[in-house]
Amino acid sequence: MDSRTFFVLLWILLLSTSTGIKLNGNGYVDIVIAISSRVPQDEMLINKIKEMVTNGSFYLYNALDKKVYFREATILVPPEWNSTDFSKARTESFEKANVRIDNANPAFCNEPYTNQYGECGVEGEYIHFTPEYLLNDIFIQLYGSRGKVFLHEWAHVRWGVYDEYNEKQPFYHSDGLIEATRCSINLEGQFYEVTEERSLQRCREDSQTLLPTKECLFFPDRDQITNSSMMFLPSLDPVTAFCRENEHNYEAPNLQNTKCGKATWTVIFEDSVDKDALRSLKPPESPPSPPSFKVVQRKQRVICLILDVSGSMRGKRILLLQQAATHFLRMYIEDQARVGIVTFSGSASTLSPLTTIDSDTTKENLIKLLPKVASGPTNMCLGLRQGLQVLQEDNGDALGDQLIFLTDGIATDNIKECIPSAIQSGAIISTLALSNQSDSALIEMSIQTGGRFIIANDEVISNQLMDAFAALTLSTGDYTKEPVQLESAGARTSDWFNGTVSVDQTVGRKTSFVIVYERSFPSIYIQSPSGSIYTQTNMSHDSLLKTVTLNVPGIAEPGDWKYSIQTTTLQAFTITVTSQAARDEVPPIIVKTHMSQQVSDGTKPMIVFAEVTQNYRPVINAEVWATLESETGSVHTLQLLDNGAGADVSQGDGIYSRYFTQIVNGRNSLKVRVKNQDGQTRFTAPKKSGAPYVPGYVVDGVVQLNPPKPPVSEEPLEVENFTRTATGESFVVTLSGPPPNFPPNRITDLSAEIQEDTVHLSWTAPGEDLDQGTAKSYEIRWSFVLNMLRNNFSNSQAVNTSDVSPKEAGSVEQLSFNLSFPIQNGTTLFFAVQSEDEQNAKSETSNIAQASKILPPLKVPEVPKVPKVPGISNPGMNLFVLVISLCVVTVVICFILAVTTWAVRRRNLSAESKMALTV
């Protein structure tokens, strides 16, 4: 079997055995729920988690035709919690957990939500619950049963469906009616505004849209005959199911329609990761038992470095190893962690048993032990077994401990023979591959154990090995205690190497500048924002490692730090800047990056993601660039966007993304650099996928108010200048033919408006290849019937686009036109777009935009206010009925005035007659 065939078979195996949630028969297993280190110990919290998942299993079983349920879940508690009842964690970690229990996101307070930014049908990142949400039963009133809320969020994180409500557009016009954005459309309720005094008043109308204002709220009838939908209103007791095709509201302007264009049930059974299993599964013979739970914990971090010192590591590679491992031990190993070092070539040696890090001196003693020479064959199994033996020295096993396996070559032994036992050890094994020749089986080992696989080339200028070590943190959820990489840059020059690093106010403690040079010692100048100059006299120089280090004392001054490195010899330089949170109570801005696929055969587009946040708050308007480098040396740079178009799901949510189309065979690395963009960067608070707050219910015709939702600040906050770099896991491309040519991306933000008889359309331009380049042409069609566009786009009415020239991808497109007939008041029209590239490949049909022509009613005399006004009892509100009602009221008032005037005149005449008779 040649290496390429093995590579393909390996990845087929990985796709079928990947870690994470699994559907084992009818039961979901390997669900990881992690509690952040910022959460104080509370045994009741564990009980509430178990109760929520148990109830959620009951609702899941009934919602999906009694086919599936939750069988097993693991709860990972923080290392600071004390108890003898906790088992030892294996590969579970906070960052890879499906559910996070952590302090509140400032944008959501205690509202449950799912961090979801993939395409429709793609798994989300994680569900976020707060301790207060789980412990305080008042939130059951606001959001419904925790079990049903868990199922609502599970549908986001597991099946990739979206919400069927829309807080930004809760109403829409439909053929003269005002409808609530909901699914199914049969759900009944009343509409009111809630005043500051907590009283009810009739909903007001927006003069521009003629829709109810944003203050208008929907109060569902508590008792009504309905069972859907879980993605619209899980808090309603009768709701127990997901919307199916025959009840789905395709007109509703919600994310489910925009992103999926299908009913939730259809996505779950046709597009989700579980689609094949769900279609073939039969209900179990008897109702399932409650799920079982394991509560696990990882105490102090235990790490063993397994370092390749075979002959191929000779020269610059062994020096790169020393430089990167030194930086890792100095900057990324926390106090009280335990570290061991093993080397391997034709044999394996323990350079250091597990050693507790209790001082800088201990770190420096370990650094002195790092290997300096390399020779011999590459016996990987010897190194792997020796590393596992070192990990077992403290308590007899390697459960939850870390192995960092660094190698540059092909194994001279059969590495596949020892990988199964390594996986079974329970250790988290990350692989750093310093060339494209490292054995492919190491990738499987890393994925199966919850570790990371990162490739790095041996070019000094790339700094990739230093970056790879920096990416191997094991977060407990408290980012104030973890190093942050501010900068990683390199250049080859015989003159000056200059740059700027922005230190923002969220970081500054333990700030270090590490400069690596290739040949001769350069002149180095680092200037603080206030103008202080640091030179070599303020720095430490290690001539053997060819590194110069500036450790900034105290808290680094916030602002722009400028560095200048001068040399007269042509050589390569790199600079790496790291820091930590300036204050214990303020987490720093962090960047997480990854690819949508760790392996691609070219049939499905790949997406690059970078999430920029501070304490869960999105950081928007930043400048984000991704560098993707293949093992053959080809480098592609992409600017990632947060514009809600192309690969990006939502605008302004701090998730920057882009399609990666220049794929080539082999292994590829990913690095992202983020910086402020001319002072435009902001903290913001966009709505994410989550269970909706319910303001109250209608019970026996009377509205019963729930407690108000805790207020959150929606005002964007300024962010000072900052820089960050982040390294993602490497990915592999295995093409069986030439690189694919993709059509333009699907347009997902088409909007429509009708003014007089003119239709105005707006959308973001797609590209020639997905979201890059410029498409050749557009095809725009419309219909009176939404399903006509959905099911038969090419036979719908066409709009003349012969004069429309597409703009570059990412540009705003606007088109205005008149139809061949006058549009009647109350008419609703539907529009959709397809784009085409130079190879005549067409995009998928866009989201369907709708627009209604609604003319304001004629002005009538103001009607006196009535103390008590009944609410609107049906979500569909007919505009013509409202106009007629106003007219009837006006007629009645005029009649009353006329009768009153006649009566007054008659009384006056009668009085005059009596006076005349008296006289």
mmCIF file of C-alpha atoms in Angstrom, residues 156-482:
data_model
loop_
_atom_site.group_PDB
_atom_site.id
_atom_site.type_symbol
_atom_site.label_atom_id
_atom_site.label_comp_id
_atom_site.label_asym_id
_atom_site.label_seq_id
_atom_site.Cartn_x
_atom_site.Cartn_y
_atom_site.Cartn_z
ATOM 1 C CA HIS A 156 -28.175 24.150 17.766
ATOM 2 C CA VAL A 157 -24.951 22.536 18.927
ATOM 3 C CA ARG A 158 -25.531 19.022 17.545
ATOM 4 C CA TRP A 159 -27.730 19.382 14.481
ATOM 5 C CA GLY A 160 -26.868 22.896 13.300
ATOM 6 C CA VAL A 161 -30.422 24.263 13.139
ATOM 7 C CA TYR A 162 -31.251 27.897 13.804
ATOM 8 C CA ASP A 163 -33.866 29.827 15.781
ATOM 9 C CA GLU A 164 -37.371 30.318 14.404
ATOM 10 C CA TYR A 165 -37.988 33.613 16.207
ATOM 11 C CA ASN A 166 -36.322 36.941 15.428
ATOM 12 C CA GLU A 167 -35.966 39.609 18.100
ATOM 13 C CA LYS A 168 -34.791 42.139 15.524
ATOM 14 C CA GLN A 169 -37.767 41.532 13.219
ATOM 15 C CA PRO A 170 -40.585 40.088 15.322
ATOM 16 C CA PHE A 171 -43.291 41.006 12.752
ATOM 17 C CA TYR A 172 -43.670 41.004 8.998
ATOM 18 C CA HIS A 173 -46.298 41.799 6.351
ATOM 19 C CA SER A 174 -48.041 38.978 4.546
ATOM 20 C CA ASP A 175 -50.770 39.802 2.023
ATOM 21 C CA GLY A 176 -52.166 42.669 4.023
ATOM 22 C CA LEU A 177 -51.775 40.934 7.370
ATOM 23 C CA ILE A 178 -49.250 41.630 10.080
ATOM 24 C CA GLU A 179 -47.838 38.300 11.186
ATOM 25 C CA ALA A 180 -45.555 37.425 14.079
ATOM 26 C CA THR A 181 -42.246 35.782 13.200
ATOM 27 C CA ARG A 182 -42.942 32.283 14.454
ATOM 28 C CA CYS A 183 -43.248 28.601 13.671
ATOM 29 C CA SER A 184 -45.756 27.205 13.400
ATOM 30 C CA ILE A 185 -48.052 29.991 12.264
ATOM 31 C CA ASN A 186 -50.901 28.386 14.224
ATOM 32 C CA LEU A 187 -49.501 29.506 17.585
ATOM 33 C CA GLU A 188 -51.938 31.937 19.207
ATOM 34 C CA GLY A 189 -51.391 34.779 21.623
ATOM 35 C CA GLN A 190 -51.841 38.477 22.357
ATOM 36 C CA PHE A 191 -49.664 41.518 21.771
ATOM 37 C CA TYR A 192 -48.972 44.319 24.223
ATOM 38 C CA GLU A 193 -46.317 46.735 25.266
ATOM 39 C CA VAL A 194 -45.203 46.627 28.896
ATOM 40 C CA THR A 195 -44.739 50.060 30.457
ATOM 41 C CA GLU A 196 -42.090 50.976 33.025
ATOM 42 C CA GLU A 197 -44.821 50.669 35.669
ATOM 43 C CA ARG A 198 -45.390 47.038 34.502
ATOM 44 C CA SER A 199 -48.831 47.750 33.072
ATOM 45 C CA LEU A 200 -50.060 46.783 29.607
ATOM 46 C CA GLN A 201 -50.892 49.048 26.722
ATOM 47 C CA ARG A 202 -51.834 48.543 23.093
ATOM 48 C CA CYS A 203 -48.908 48.065 20.715
ATOM 49 C CA ARG A 204 -47.922 51.157 18.796
ATOM 50 C CA GLU A 205 -47.180 51.297 15.090
ATOM 51 C CA ASP A 206 -43.905 52.242 13.445
ATOM 52 C CA SER A 207 -44.706 55.068 11.018
ATOM 53 C CA GLN A 208 -42.062 53.887 8.540
ATOM 54 C CA THR A 209 -42.796 50.162 8.377
ATOM 55 C CA LEU A 210 -46.429 50.222 9.561
ATOM 56 C CA LEU A 211 -45.483 47.278 11.756
ATOM 57 C CA PRO A 212 -45.690 47.189 15.554
ATOM 58 C CA THR A 213 -42.723 48.871 17.223
ATOM 59 C CA LYS A 214 -39.904 46.869 18.793
ATOM 60 C CA GLU A 215 -41.494 47.367 22.223
ATOM 61 C CA CYS A 216 -44.446 45.193 21.174
ATOM 62 C CA LEU A 217 -44.250 41.755 22.822
ATOM 63 C CA PHE A 218 -45.927 38.425 22.125
ATOM 64 C CA PHE A 219 -47.771 36.769 25.016
ATOM 65 C CA PRO A 220 -48.628 33.184 24.027
ATOM 66 C CA ASP A 221 -51.767 31.459 25.214
ATOM 67 C CA ARG A 222 -50.667 29.129 27.982
ATOM 68 C CA ASP A 223 -53.175 26.459 26.994
ATOM 69 C CA GLN A 224 -53.487 25.839 23.277
ATOM 70 C CA ILE A 225 -53.568 22.809 21.035
ATOM 71 C CA THR A 226 -50.107 22.717 19.447
ATOM 72 C CA ASN A 227 -46.896 20.757 19.834
ATOM 73 C CA SER A 228 -44.432 22.813 17.807
ATOM 74 C CA SER A 229 -42.050 24.336 17.692
ATOM 75 C CA MET A 230 -39.123 23.688 20.028
ATOM 76 C CA MET A 231 -36.975 26.197 18.128
ATOM 77 C CA PHE A 232 -39.579 28.952 18.502
ATOM 78 C CA LEU A 233 -41.056 28.688 21.978
ATOM 79 C CA PRO A 234 -39.709 25.819 24.121
ATOM 80 C CA SER A 235 -41.115 27.495 27.244
ATOM 81 C CA LEU A 236 -44.721 26.802 26.206
ATOM 82 C CA ASP A 237 -45.961 23.636 27.926
ATOM 83 C CA PRO A 238 -47.770 22.118 24.885
ATOM 84 C CA VAL A 239 -44.641 22.541 22.712
ATOM 85 C CA THR A 240 -42.854 19.196 22.564
ATOM 86 C CA ALA A 241 -41.747 18.817 18.919
ATOM 87 C CA PHE A 242 -39.829 20.418 16.065
ATOM 88 C CA CYS A 243 -41.538 21.969 13.047
ATOM 89 C CA ARG A 244 -42.006 19.592 10.118
ATOM 90 C CA GLU A 245 -42.455 20.479 6.471
ATOM 91 C CA ASN A 246 -46.250 20.545 6.594
ATOM 92 C CA GLU A 247 -46.322 23.076 9.436
ATOM 93 C CA HIS A 248 -43.158 25.095 8.835
ATOM 94 C CA ASN A 249 -43.630 28.829 8.268
ATOM 95 C CA TYR A 250 -41.369 29.576 5.301
ATOM 96 C CA GLU A 251 -42.338 33.249 5.205
ATOM 97 C CA ALA A 252 -41.030 34.051 8.694
ATOM 98 C CA PRO A 253 -37.889 36.258 8.504
ATOM 99 C CA ASN A 254 -35.821 34.140 10.894
ATOM 100 C CA LEU A 255 -32.373 32.543 10.735
ATOM 101 C CA GLN A 256 -33.775 29.069 10.146
ATOM 102 C CA ASN A 257 -35.261 30.249 6.857
ATOM 103 C CA THR A 258 -32.331 32.503 5.952
ATOM 104 C CA LYS A 259 -29.575 29.986 6.619
ATOM 105 C CA CYS A 260 -31.365 26.696 5.950
ATOM 106 C CA GLY A 261 -34.510 27.376 3.931
ATOM 107 C CA LYS A 262 -35.907 24.133 5.341
ATOM 108 C CA ALA A 263 -37.991 22.953 8.253
ATOM 109 C CA THR A 264 -36.038 22.071 11.386
ATOM 110 C CA TRP A 265 -37.143 18.437 11.184
ATOM 111 C CA THR A 266 -35.831 18.225 7.616
ATOM 112 C CA VAL A 267 -32.403 19.589 8.572
ATOM 113 C CA ILE A 268 -32.091 17.144 11.473
ATOM 114 C CA PHE A 269 -32.950 14.108 9.322
ATOM 115 C CA GLU A 270 -31.352 15.183 6.021
ATOM 116 C CA ASP A 271 -28.397 17.477 6.752
ATOM 117 C CA SER A 272 -27.123 16.967 10.302
ATOM 118 C CA VAL A 273 -24.197 14.827 11.445
ATOM 119 C CA ASP A 274 -26.726 12.250 12.682
ATOM 120 C CA LYS A 275 -28.847 12.104 9.523
ATOM 121 C CA ASP A 276 -27.922 8.566 8.463
ATOM 122 C CA ALA A 277 -28.340 7.092 11.917
ATOM 123 C CA LEU A 278 -31.629 8.867 12.608
ATOM 124 C CA ARG A 279 -33.195 7.659 9.365
ATOM 125 C CA SER A 280 -32.260 4.031 10.025
ATOM 126 C CA LEU A 281 -32.839 3.857 13.772
ATOM 127 C CA LYS A 282 -35.915 2.163 15.177
ATOM 128 C CA PRO A 283 -37.372 3.117 18.566
ATOM 129 C CA PRO A 284 -36.049 0.988 21.442
ATOM 130 C CA GLU A 285 -38.325 -1.742 22.713
ATOM 131 C CA SER A 286 -38.804 0.008 26.055
ATOM 132 C CA PRO A 287 -38.450 3.597 27.275
ATOM 133 C CA PRO A 288 -34.836 4.468 28.119
ATOM 134 C CA SER A 289 -33.372 4.704 31.595
ATOM 135 C CA PRO A 290 -32.173 8.085 32.878
ATOM 136 C CA PRO A 291 -28.681 9.013 31.674
ATOM 137 C CA SER A 292 -25.646 8.027 33.736
ATOM 138 C CA PHE A 293 -23.080 10.631 34.835
ATOM 139 C CA LYS A 294 -19.372 10.714 35.631
ATOM 140 C CA VAL A 295 -17.916 13.645 37.599
ATOM 141 C CA VAL A 296 -14.220 14.040 36.793
ATOM 142 C CA GLN A 297 -11.429 16.445 37.632
ATOM 143 C CA ARG A 298 -7.900 17.254 36.483
ATOM 144 C CA LYS A 299 -5.714 18.648 39.263
ATOM 145 C CA GLN A 300 -2.361 20.246 38.456
ATOM 146 C CA ARG A 301 -1.123 20.061 34.869
ATOM 147 C CA VAL A 302 1.230 17.138 34.161
ATOM 148 C CA ILE A 303 3.274 17.294 30.939
ATOM 149 C CA CYS A 304 5.997 15.249 29.330
ATOM 150 C CA LEU A 305 7.950 16.537 26.329
ATOM 151 C CA ILE A 306 8.970 13.704 23.967
ATOM 152 C CA LEU A 307 11.638 15.158 21.681
ATOM 153 C CA ASP A 308 13.046 13.648 18.507
ATOM 154 C CA VAL A 309 16.890 13.757 18.496
ATOM 155 C CA SER A 310 17.425 11.466 15.495
ATOM 156 C CA GLY A 311 19.961 12.293 12.793
ATOM 157 C CA SER A 312 17.516 14.289 10.672
ATOM 158 C CA MET A 313 17.142 16.791 13.550
ATOM 159 C CA ARG A 314 20.798 17.805 13.225
ATOM 160 C CA GLY A 315 21.745 21.443 12.671
ATOM 161 C CA LYS A 316 19.104 24.153 12.622
ATOM 162 C CA ARG A 317 16.256 21.817 13.596
ATOM 163 C CA ILE A 318 17.720 20.928 16.989
ATOM 164 C CA LEU A 319 18.356 24.633 17.559
ATOM 165 C CA LEU A 320 14.744 25.464 16.674
ATOM 166 C CA LEU A 321 13.665 22.776 19.135
ATOM 167 C CA GLN A 322 15.772 24.330 21.904
ATOM 168 C CA GLN A 323 14.488 27.842 21.199
ATOM 169 C CA ALA A 324 10.818 26.872 21.083
ATOM 170 C CA ALA A 325 10.931 24.502 24.080
ATOM 171 C CA THR A 326 12.783 27.117 26.133
ATOM 172 C CA HIS A 327 10.113 29.701 25.389
ATOM 173 C CA PHE A 328 7.412 27.165 26.215
ATOM 174 C CA LEU A 329 8.945 26.306 29.601
ATOM 175 C CA ARG A 330 9.523 29.941 30.523
ATOM 176 C CA MET A 331 6.223 31.449 29.392
ATOM 177 C CA TYR A 332 3.570 28.725 29.142
ATOM 178 C CA ILE A 333 4.177 26.389 32.080
ATOM 179 C CA GLU A 334 2.311 27.565 35.164
ATOM 180 C CA ASP A 335 3.423 27.229 38.786
ATOM 181 C CA GLN A 336 2.850 23.827 40.406
ATOM 182 C CA ALA A 337 2.651 22.067 37.040
ATOM 183 C CA ARG A 338 4.753 18.908 36.748
ATOM 184 C CA VAL A 339 7.065 18.535 33.750
ATOM 185 C CA GLY A 340 9.179 15.671 32.430
ATOM 186 C CA ILE A 341 11.478 15.479 29.387
ATOM 187 C CA VAL A 342 12.208 12.427 27.203
ATOM 188 C CA THR A 343 14.315 12.153 24.045
ATOM 189 C CA PHE A 344 14.369 9.395 21.448
ATOM 190 C CA SER A 345 16.324 8.283 18.404
ATOM 191 C CA GLY A 346 17.564 4.680 18.233
ATOM 192 C CA SER A 347 16.863 4.520 21.970
ATOM 193 C CA ALA A 348 14.892 6.572 24.482
ATOM 194 C CA SER A 349 16.199 8.498 27.484
ATOM 195 C CA THR A 350 14.578 10.361 30.350
ATOM 196 C CA LEU A 351 16.332 13.710 30.682
ATOM 197 C CA SER A 352 14.095 14.716 33.567
ATOM 198 C CA PRO A 353 11.463 12.838 35.551
ATOM 199 C CA LEU A 354 8.310 14.704 36.526
ATOM 200 C CA THR A 355 9.441 17.896 38.253
ATOM 201 C CA THR A 356 7.156 20.340 40.071
ATOM 202 C CA ILE A 357 7.551 23.906 38.823
ATOM 203 C CA ASP A 358 7.956 25.913 42.022
ATOM 204 C CA SER A 359 10.282 28.697 40.859
ATOM 205 C CA ASP A 360 12.019 30.258 37.863
ATOM 206 C CA THR A 361 15.137 28.387 38.926
ATOM 207 C CA THR A 362 13.348 25.070 38.445
ATOM 208 C CA LYS A 363 12.359 26.134 34.929
ATOM 209 C CA GLU A 364 15.913 27.159 34.076
ATOM 210 C CA ASN A 365 17.261 23.838 35.350
ATOM 211 C CA LEU A 366 14.885 22.017 32.994
ATOM 212 C CA ILE A 367 15.921 24.271 30.118
ATOM 213 C CA LYS A 368 19.579 23.330 30.694
ATOM 214 C CA LEU A 369 18.607 19.676 30.140
ATOM 215 C CA LEU A 370 17.124 20.255 26.670
ATOM 216 C CA PRO A 371 18.976 18.246 23.979
ATOM 217 C CA LYS A 372 21.724 19.940 21.975
ATOM 218 C CA VAL A 373 22.877 17.154 19.628
ATOM 219 C CA ALA A 374 21.045 14.741 17.319
ATOM 220 C CA SER A 375 21.977 11.436 15.654
ATOM 221 C CA GLY A 376 20.679 7.949 14.921
ATOM 222 C CA PRO A 377 17.406 6.422 13.635
ATOM 223 C CA THR A 378 13.840 7.480 14.549
ATOM 224 C CA ASN A 379 12.308 4.901 16.876
ATOM 225 C CA MET A 380 9.067 6.645 17.774
ATOM 226 C CA CYS A 381 7.513 3.799 19.777
ATOM 227 C CA LEU A 382 10.451 3.826 22.182
ATOM 228 C CA GLY A 383 9.968 7.534 22.788
ATOM 229 C CA LEU A 384 6.214 7.187 23.178
ATOM 230 C CA ARG A 385 6.476 4.339 25.682
ATOM 231 C CA GLN A 386 9.157 6.166 27.659
ATOM 232 C CA GLY A 387 7.020 9.302 27.841
ATOM 233 C CA LEU A 388 4.007 7.356 29.087
ATOM 234 C CA GLN A 389 6.202 5.677 31.695
ATOM 235 C CA VAL A 390 7.350 9.094 32.960
ATOM 236 C CA LEU A 391 3.715 10.237 33.257
ATOM 237 C CA GLN A 392 2.860 7.162 35.302
ATOM 238 C CA GLU A 393 5.502 7.936 37.913
ATOM 239 C CA ASP A 394 3.306 10.237 39.976
ATOM 240 C CA ASN A 395 0.216 8.041 40.497
ATOM 241 C CA GLY A 396 0.549 4.946 38.363
ATOM 242 C CA ASP A 397 -1.389 6.130 35.299
ATOM 243 C CA ALA A 398 -1.377 8.806 32.604
ATOM 244 C CA LEU A 399 -5.064 9.717 32.741
ATOM 245 C CA GLY A 400 -5.587 13.353 31.772
ATOM 246 C CA ASP A 401 -1.850 14.058 31.538
ATOM 247 C CA GLN A 402 -0.297 15.696 28.469
ATOM 248 C CA LEU A 403 2.271 14.362 26.033
ATOM 249 C CA ILE A 404 3.859 16.762 23.551
ATOM 250 C CA PHE A 405 5.392 14.611 20.816
ATOM 251 C CA LEU A 406 7.818 16.486 18.546
ATOM 252 C CA THR A 407 9.293 14.763 15.521
ATOM 253 C CA ASP A 408 10.505 15.603 12.032
ATOM 254 C CA GLY A 409 10.733 12.268 10.252
ATOM 255 C CA ILE A 410 9.351 8.934 9.216
ATOM 256 C CA ALA A 411 9.487 6.273 11.908
ATOM 257 C CA THR A 412 12.065 3.528 11.415
ATOM 258 C CA ASP A 413 9.853 1.299 13.576
ATOM 259 C CA ASN A 414 6.151 0.514 13.098
ATOM 260 C CA ILE A 415 4.552 3.412 14.952
ATOM 261 C CA LYS A 416 1.060 2.041 14.262
ATOM 262 C CA GLU A 417 1.708 -0.831 16.645
ATOM 263 C CA CYS A 418 2.117 1.380 19.717
ATOM 264 C CA ILE A 419 -0.509 4.034 18.976
ATOM 265 C CA PRO A 420 -3.525 1.971 20.206
ATOM 266 C CA SER A 421 -1.966 1.581 23.675
ATOM 267 C CA ALA A 422 -1.117 5.295 23.716
ATOM 268 C CA ILE A 423 -4.755 6.124 22.958
ATOM 269 C CA GLN A 424 -5.935 3.739 25.671
ATOM 270 C CA SER A 425 -3.619 5.362 28.239
ATOM 271 C CA GLY A 426 -6.007 8.279 28.689
ATOM 272 C CA ALA A 427 -3.264 10.845 28.046
ATOM 273 C CA ILE A 428 -3.856 13.917 25.854
ATOM 274 C CA ILE A 429 -1.252 13.646 23.095
ATOM 275 C CA SER A 430 -0.380 16.564 20.848
ATOM 276 C CA THR A 431 1.924 16.148 17.867
ATOM 277 C CA LEU A 432 4.274 18.821 16.523
ATOM 278 C CA ALA A 433 5.498 17.777 13.081
ATOM 279 C CA LEU A 434 8.641 19.659 12.086
ATOM 280 C CA SER A 435 8.489 18.485 8.483
ATOM 281 C CA ASN A 436 6.095 16.985 5.973
ATOM 282 C CA GLN A 437 7.640 13.551 6.474
ATOM 283 C CA SER A 438 6.395 12.809 10.006
ATOM 284 C CA ASP A 439 4.291 9.675 10.121
ATOM 285 C CA SER A 440 0.604 10.187 9.280
ATOM 286 C CA ALA A 441 -0.525 7.842 12.049
ATOM 287 C CA LEU A 442 0.490 10.519 14.572
ATOM 288 C CA ILE A 443 -2.435 12.599 13.348
ATOM 289 C CA GLU A 444 -4.853 9.865 14.337
ATOM 290 C CA MET A 445 -3.242 9.616 17.760
ATOM 291 C CA SER A 446 -3.663 13.334 18.422
ATOM 292 C CA ILE A 447 -7.282 13.456 17.311
ATOM 293 C CA GLN A 448 -8.279 10.317 19.199
ATOM 294 C CA THR A 449 -6.795 11.594 22.472
ATOM 295 C CA GLY A 450 -8.149 15.148 22.335
ATOM 296 C CA GLY A 451 -4.752 16.620 21.507
ATOM 297 C CA ARG A 452 -3.717 18.880 18.657
ATOM 298 C CA PHE A 453 -1.799 18.176 15.448
ATOM 299 C CA ILE A 454 0.310 21.092 14.222
ATOM 300 C CA ILE A 455 2.905 21.137 11.465
ATOM 301 C CA ALA A 456 5.814 23.562 11.424
ATOM 302 C CA ASN A 457 8.475 24.108 8.803
ATOM 303 C CA ASP A 458 12.127 24.550 9.692
ATOM 304 C CA GLU A 459 12.530 28.022 8.209
ATOM 305 C CA VAL A 460 13.656 30.434 10.920
ATOM 306 C CA ILE A 461 11.631 33.298 9.468
ATOM 307 C CA SER A 462 8.347 31.398 9.798
ATOM 308 C CA ASN A 463 8.537 31.090 13.613
ATOM 309 C CA GLN A 464 6.101 28.192 13.234
ATOM 310 C CA LEU A 465 7.592 25.919 15.892
ATOM 311 C CA MET A 466 7.482 28.700 18.491
ATOM 312 C CA ASP A 467 3.849 29.332 17.533
ATOM 313 C CA ALA A 468 3.033 25.617 17.701
ATOM 314 C CA PHE A 469 4.246 25.313 21.285
ATOM 315 C CA ALA A 470 2.268 28.446 22.189
ATOM 316 C CA ALA A 471 -0.932 26.791 20.909
ATOM 317 C CA LEU A 472 -0.659 23.863 23.333
ATOM 318 C CA THR A 473 -2.378 25.397 26.349
ATOM 319 C CA LEU A 474 -4.943 23.420 28.335
ATOM 320 C CA SER A 475 -7.486 25.976 29.471
ATOM 321 C CA THR A 476 -9.565 25.590 32.618
ATOM 322 C CA GLY A 477 -11.772 28.545 31.634
ATOM 323 C CA ASP A 478 -9.857 31.203 33.583
ATOM 324 C CA TYR A 479 -8.033 33.096 30.843
ATOM 325 C CA THR A 480 -6.562 35.610 33.304
ATOM 326 C CA LYS A 481 -3.978 32.977 34.250
ATOM 327 C CA GLU A 482 -3.008 31.999 30.704
#
